[in-house]
PDB file of C-alpha atoms in Angstrom:
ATOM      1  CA  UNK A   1       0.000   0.000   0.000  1.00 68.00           C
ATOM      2  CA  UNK A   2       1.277   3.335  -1.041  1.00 74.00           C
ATOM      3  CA  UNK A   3       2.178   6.227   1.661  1.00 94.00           C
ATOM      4  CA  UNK A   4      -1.066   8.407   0.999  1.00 97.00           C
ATOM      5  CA  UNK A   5       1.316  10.979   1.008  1.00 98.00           C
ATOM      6  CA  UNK A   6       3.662   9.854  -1.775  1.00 98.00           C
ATOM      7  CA  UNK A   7      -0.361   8.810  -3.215  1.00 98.00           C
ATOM      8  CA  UNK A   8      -0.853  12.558  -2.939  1.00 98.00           C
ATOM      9  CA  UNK A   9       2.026  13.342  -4.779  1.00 98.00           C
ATOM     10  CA  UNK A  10       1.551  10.637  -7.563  1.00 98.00           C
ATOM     11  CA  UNK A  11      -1.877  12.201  -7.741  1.00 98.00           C
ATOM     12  CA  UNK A  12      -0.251  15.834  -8.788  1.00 98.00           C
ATOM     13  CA  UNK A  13       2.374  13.701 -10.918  1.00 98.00           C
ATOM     14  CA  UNK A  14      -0.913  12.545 -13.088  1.00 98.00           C
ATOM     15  CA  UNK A  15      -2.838  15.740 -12.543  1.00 98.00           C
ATOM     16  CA  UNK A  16       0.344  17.363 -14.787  1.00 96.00           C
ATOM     17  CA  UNK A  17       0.602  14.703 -17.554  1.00 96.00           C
ATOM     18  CA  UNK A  18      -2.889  14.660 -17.831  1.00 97.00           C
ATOM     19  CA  UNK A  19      -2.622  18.876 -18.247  1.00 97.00           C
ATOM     20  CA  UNK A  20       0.048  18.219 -20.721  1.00 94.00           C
ATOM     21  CA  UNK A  21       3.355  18.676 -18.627  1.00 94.00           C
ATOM     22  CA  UNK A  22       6.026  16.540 -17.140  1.00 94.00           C
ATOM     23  CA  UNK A  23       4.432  14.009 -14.644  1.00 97.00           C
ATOM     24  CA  UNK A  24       6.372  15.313 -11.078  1.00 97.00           C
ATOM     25  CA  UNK A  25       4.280  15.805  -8.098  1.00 98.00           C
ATOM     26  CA  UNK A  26       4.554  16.939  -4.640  1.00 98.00           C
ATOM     27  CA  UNK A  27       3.240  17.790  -1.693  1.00 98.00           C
ATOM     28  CA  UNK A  28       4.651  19.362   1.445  1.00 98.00           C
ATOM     29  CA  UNK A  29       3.039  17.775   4.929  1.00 98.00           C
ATOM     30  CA  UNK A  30       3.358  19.218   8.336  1.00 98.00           C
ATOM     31  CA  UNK A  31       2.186  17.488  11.339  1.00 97.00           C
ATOM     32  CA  UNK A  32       0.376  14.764   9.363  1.00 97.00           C
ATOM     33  CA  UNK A  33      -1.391  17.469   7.283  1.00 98.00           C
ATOM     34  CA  UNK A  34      -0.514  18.685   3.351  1.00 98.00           C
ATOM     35  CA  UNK A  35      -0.153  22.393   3.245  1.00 98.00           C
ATOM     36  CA  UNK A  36       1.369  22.925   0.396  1.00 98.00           C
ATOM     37  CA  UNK A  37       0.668  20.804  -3.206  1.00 98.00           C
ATOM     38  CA  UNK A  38       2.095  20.777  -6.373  1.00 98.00           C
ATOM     39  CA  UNK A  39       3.161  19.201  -9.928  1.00 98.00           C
ATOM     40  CA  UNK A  40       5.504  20.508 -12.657  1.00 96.00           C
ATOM     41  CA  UNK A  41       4.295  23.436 -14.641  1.00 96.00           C
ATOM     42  CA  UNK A  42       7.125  24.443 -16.871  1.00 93.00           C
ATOM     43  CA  UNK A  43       5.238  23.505 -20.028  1.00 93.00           C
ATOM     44  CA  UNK A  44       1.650  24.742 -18.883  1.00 94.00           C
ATOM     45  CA  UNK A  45       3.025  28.418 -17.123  1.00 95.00           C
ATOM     46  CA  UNK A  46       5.727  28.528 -19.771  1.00 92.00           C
ATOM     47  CA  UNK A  47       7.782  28.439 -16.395  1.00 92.00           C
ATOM     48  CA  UNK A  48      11.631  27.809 -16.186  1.00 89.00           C
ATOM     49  CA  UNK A  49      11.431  27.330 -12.386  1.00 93.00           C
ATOM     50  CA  UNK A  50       7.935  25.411 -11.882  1.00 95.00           C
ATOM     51  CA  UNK A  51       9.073  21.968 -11.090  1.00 96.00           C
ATOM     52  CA  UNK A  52       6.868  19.800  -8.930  1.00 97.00           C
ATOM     53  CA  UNK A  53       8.723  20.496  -5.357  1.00 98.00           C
ATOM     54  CA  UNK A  54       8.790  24.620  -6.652  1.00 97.00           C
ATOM     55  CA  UNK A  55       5.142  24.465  -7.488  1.00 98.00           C
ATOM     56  CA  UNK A  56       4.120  23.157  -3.738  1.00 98.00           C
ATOM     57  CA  UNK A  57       6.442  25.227  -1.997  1.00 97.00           C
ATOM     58  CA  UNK A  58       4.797  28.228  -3.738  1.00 96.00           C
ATOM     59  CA  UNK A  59       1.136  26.829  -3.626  1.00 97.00           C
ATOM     60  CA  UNK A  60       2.009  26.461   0.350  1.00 97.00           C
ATOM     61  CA  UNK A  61       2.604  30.021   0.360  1.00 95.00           C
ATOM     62  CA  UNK A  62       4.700  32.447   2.683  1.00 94.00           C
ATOM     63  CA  UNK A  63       5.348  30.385   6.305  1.00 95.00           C
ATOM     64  CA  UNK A  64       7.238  30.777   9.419  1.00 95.00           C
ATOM     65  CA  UNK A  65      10.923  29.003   9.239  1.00 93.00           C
ATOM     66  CA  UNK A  66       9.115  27.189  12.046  1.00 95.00           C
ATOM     67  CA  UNK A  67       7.118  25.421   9.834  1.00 97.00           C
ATOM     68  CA  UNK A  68       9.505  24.384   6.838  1.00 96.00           C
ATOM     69  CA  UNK A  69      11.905  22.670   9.757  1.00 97.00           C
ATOM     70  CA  UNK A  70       8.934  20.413  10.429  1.00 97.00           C
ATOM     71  CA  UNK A  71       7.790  19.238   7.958  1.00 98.00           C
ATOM     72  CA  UNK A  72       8.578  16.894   4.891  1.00 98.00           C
ATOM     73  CA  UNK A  73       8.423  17.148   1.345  1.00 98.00           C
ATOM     74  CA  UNK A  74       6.911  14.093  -0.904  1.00 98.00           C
ATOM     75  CA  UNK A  75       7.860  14.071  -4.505  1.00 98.00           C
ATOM     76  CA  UNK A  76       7.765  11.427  -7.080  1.00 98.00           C
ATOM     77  CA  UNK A  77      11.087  12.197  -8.490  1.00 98.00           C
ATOM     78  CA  UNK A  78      14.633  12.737  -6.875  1.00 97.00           C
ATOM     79  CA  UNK A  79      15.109  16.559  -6.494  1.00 97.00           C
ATOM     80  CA  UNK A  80      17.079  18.707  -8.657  1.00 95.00           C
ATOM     81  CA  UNK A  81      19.609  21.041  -7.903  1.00 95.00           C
ATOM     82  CA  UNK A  82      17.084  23.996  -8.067  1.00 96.00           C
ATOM     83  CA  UNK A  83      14.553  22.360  -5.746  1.00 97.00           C
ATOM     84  CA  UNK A  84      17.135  20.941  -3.266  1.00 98.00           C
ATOM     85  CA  UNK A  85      18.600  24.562  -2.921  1.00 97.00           C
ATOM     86  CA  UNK A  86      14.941  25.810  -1.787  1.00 97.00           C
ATOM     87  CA  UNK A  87      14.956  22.375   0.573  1.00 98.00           C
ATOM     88  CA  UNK A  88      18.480  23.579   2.129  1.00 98.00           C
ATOM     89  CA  UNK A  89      17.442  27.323   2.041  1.00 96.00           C
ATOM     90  CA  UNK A  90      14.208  26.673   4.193  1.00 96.00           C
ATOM     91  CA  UNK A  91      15.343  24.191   6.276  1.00 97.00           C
ATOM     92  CA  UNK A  92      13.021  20.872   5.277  1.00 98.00           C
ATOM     93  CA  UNK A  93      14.729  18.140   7.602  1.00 98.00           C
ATOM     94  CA  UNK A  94      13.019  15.079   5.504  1.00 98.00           C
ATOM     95  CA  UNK A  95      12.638  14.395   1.809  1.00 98.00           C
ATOM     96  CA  UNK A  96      10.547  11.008   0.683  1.00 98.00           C
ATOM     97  CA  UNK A  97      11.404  10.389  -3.033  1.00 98.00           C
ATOM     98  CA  UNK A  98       9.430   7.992  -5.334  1.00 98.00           C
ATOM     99  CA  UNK A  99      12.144   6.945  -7.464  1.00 98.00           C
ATOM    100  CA  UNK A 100      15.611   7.718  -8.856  1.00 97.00           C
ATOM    101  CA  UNK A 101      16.065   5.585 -11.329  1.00 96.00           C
ATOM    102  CA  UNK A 102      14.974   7.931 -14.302  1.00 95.00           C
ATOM    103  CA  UNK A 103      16.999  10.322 -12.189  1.00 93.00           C
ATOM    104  CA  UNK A 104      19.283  10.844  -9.304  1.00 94.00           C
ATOM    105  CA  UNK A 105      19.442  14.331  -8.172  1.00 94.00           C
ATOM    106  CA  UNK A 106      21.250  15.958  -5.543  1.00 97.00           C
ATOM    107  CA  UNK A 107      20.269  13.570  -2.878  1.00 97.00           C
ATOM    108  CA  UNK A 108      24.016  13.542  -1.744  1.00 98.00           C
ATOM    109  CA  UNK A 109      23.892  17.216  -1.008  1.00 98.00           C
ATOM    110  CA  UNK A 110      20.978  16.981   0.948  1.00 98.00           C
ATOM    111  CA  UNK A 111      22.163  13.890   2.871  1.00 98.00           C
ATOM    112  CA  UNK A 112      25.559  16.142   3.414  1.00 98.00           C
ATOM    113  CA  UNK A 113      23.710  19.093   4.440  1.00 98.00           C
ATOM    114  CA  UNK A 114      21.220  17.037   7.239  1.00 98.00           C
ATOM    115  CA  UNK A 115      18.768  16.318   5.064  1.00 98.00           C
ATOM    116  CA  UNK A 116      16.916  12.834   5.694  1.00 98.00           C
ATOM    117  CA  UNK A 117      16.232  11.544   1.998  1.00 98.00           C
ATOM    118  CA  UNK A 118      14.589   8.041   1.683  1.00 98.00           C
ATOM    119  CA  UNK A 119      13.992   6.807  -1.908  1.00 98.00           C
ATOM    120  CA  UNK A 120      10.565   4.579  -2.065  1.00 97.00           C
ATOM    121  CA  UNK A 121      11.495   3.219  -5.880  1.00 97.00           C
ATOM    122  CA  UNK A 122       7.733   3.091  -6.484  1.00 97.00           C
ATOM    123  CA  UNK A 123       6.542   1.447  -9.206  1.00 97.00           C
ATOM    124  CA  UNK A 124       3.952   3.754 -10.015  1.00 97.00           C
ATOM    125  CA  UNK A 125       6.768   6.949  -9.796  1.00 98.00           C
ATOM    126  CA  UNK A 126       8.971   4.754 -12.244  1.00 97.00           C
ATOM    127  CA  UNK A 127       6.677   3.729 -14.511  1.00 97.00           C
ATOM    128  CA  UNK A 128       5.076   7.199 -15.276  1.00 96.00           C
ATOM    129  CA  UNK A 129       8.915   8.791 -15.546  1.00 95.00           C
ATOM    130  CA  UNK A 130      10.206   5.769 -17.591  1.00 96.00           C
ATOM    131  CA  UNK A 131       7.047   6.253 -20.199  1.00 96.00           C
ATOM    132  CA  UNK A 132       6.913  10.346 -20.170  1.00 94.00           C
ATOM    133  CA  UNK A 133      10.543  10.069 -21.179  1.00 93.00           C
ATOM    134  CA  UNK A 134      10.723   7.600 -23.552  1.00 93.00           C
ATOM    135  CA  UNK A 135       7.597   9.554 -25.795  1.00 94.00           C
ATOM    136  CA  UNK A 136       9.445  12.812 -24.666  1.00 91.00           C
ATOM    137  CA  UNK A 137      12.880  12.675 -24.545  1.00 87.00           C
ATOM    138  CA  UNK A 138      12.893  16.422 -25.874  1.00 83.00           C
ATOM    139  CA  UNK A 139      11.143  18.442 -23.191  1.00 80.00           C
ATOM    140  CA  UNK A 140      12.559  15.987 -20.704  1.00 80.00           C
ATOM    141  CA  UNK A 141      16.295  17.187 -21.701  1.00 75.00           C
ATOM    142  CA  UNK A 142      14.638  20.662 -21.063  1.00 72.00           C
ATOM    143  CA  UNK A 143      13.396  19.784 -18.108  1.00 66.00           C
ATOM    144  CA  UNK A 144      16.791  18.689 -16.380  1.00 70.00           C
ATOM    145  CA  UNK A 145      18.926  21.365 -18.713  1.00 66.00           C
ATOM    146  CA  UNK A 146      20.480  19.065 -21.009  1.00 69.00           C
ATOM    147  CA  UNK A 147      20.703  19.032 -24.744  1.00 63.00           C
ATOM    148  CA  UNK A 148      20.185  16.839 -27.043  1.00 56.00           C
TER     149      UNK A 148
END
């Protein structure tokens, strides 16, 4: 049985493919509760900086420091090094990751910096990377900055 929180992020993952984007969800939970939601909007917003951690953070809105050092952030893909700086810069002390395998961010930063990272390898997180990037190997390269 899936986490309902890493659900909740696979749920935004969809929500974006389904919109036309790049399936990455996430949702930021503090004391058992989401406050913050999100999935990557780069291709919708025509957004360099909308990734799926980004989006929640944002959709959490402004919040005490307090409240970023308690709480964890669920997304279906290992985080980039654009959404681990905003996990170092406000201070999130867990990240849950769906899978790596399509790719491995900077989980070794975070781990260096504090950062509790566990890596689920969910089927469900793999399987909707694996596809999106086989069909779109273009706007994934854009996605992650690479060319080709």
């Amino acid at each position: 049985m899936t986490d309902p929180f890493m659900q909740a992020a696979i749920d935004e993952a969809r929500r974006g493919l389904a919109e036309g984007g790049i399936p990455i969800g996430s949702v930021l939970v503090h004391r058992g509760e989401i406050i913050g939601r999100g999935h990557n909007r780069r291709i919708q917003k025509g957004s360099p900086i909308l990734h799926g951690e980004m989006d929640a953070l944002e959709n959490a809105g402004r919040l005490p420091a307090a409240i970023y050092r308690k709480s964890v952030l669920y997304t279906t893909l290992s985080p980039c090094a654009m959404c681990t700086g905003a996990i170092l810069l406000y201070g999130i002390p867990r990240v849950i990751v769906g899978e790596n395998r399509t790719f491995t961010g900077e989980e070794k930063l975070l781990r260096q910096r504090g950062v509790a990272v566990e890596v689920l390898q969910d089927a469900t997180c793999i399987a909707l990377m694996s596809e999106f990037i086989a069909a779109n190997p273009t706007l994934w390269n854009e996605d992650t900055g690479e060319e080709g």
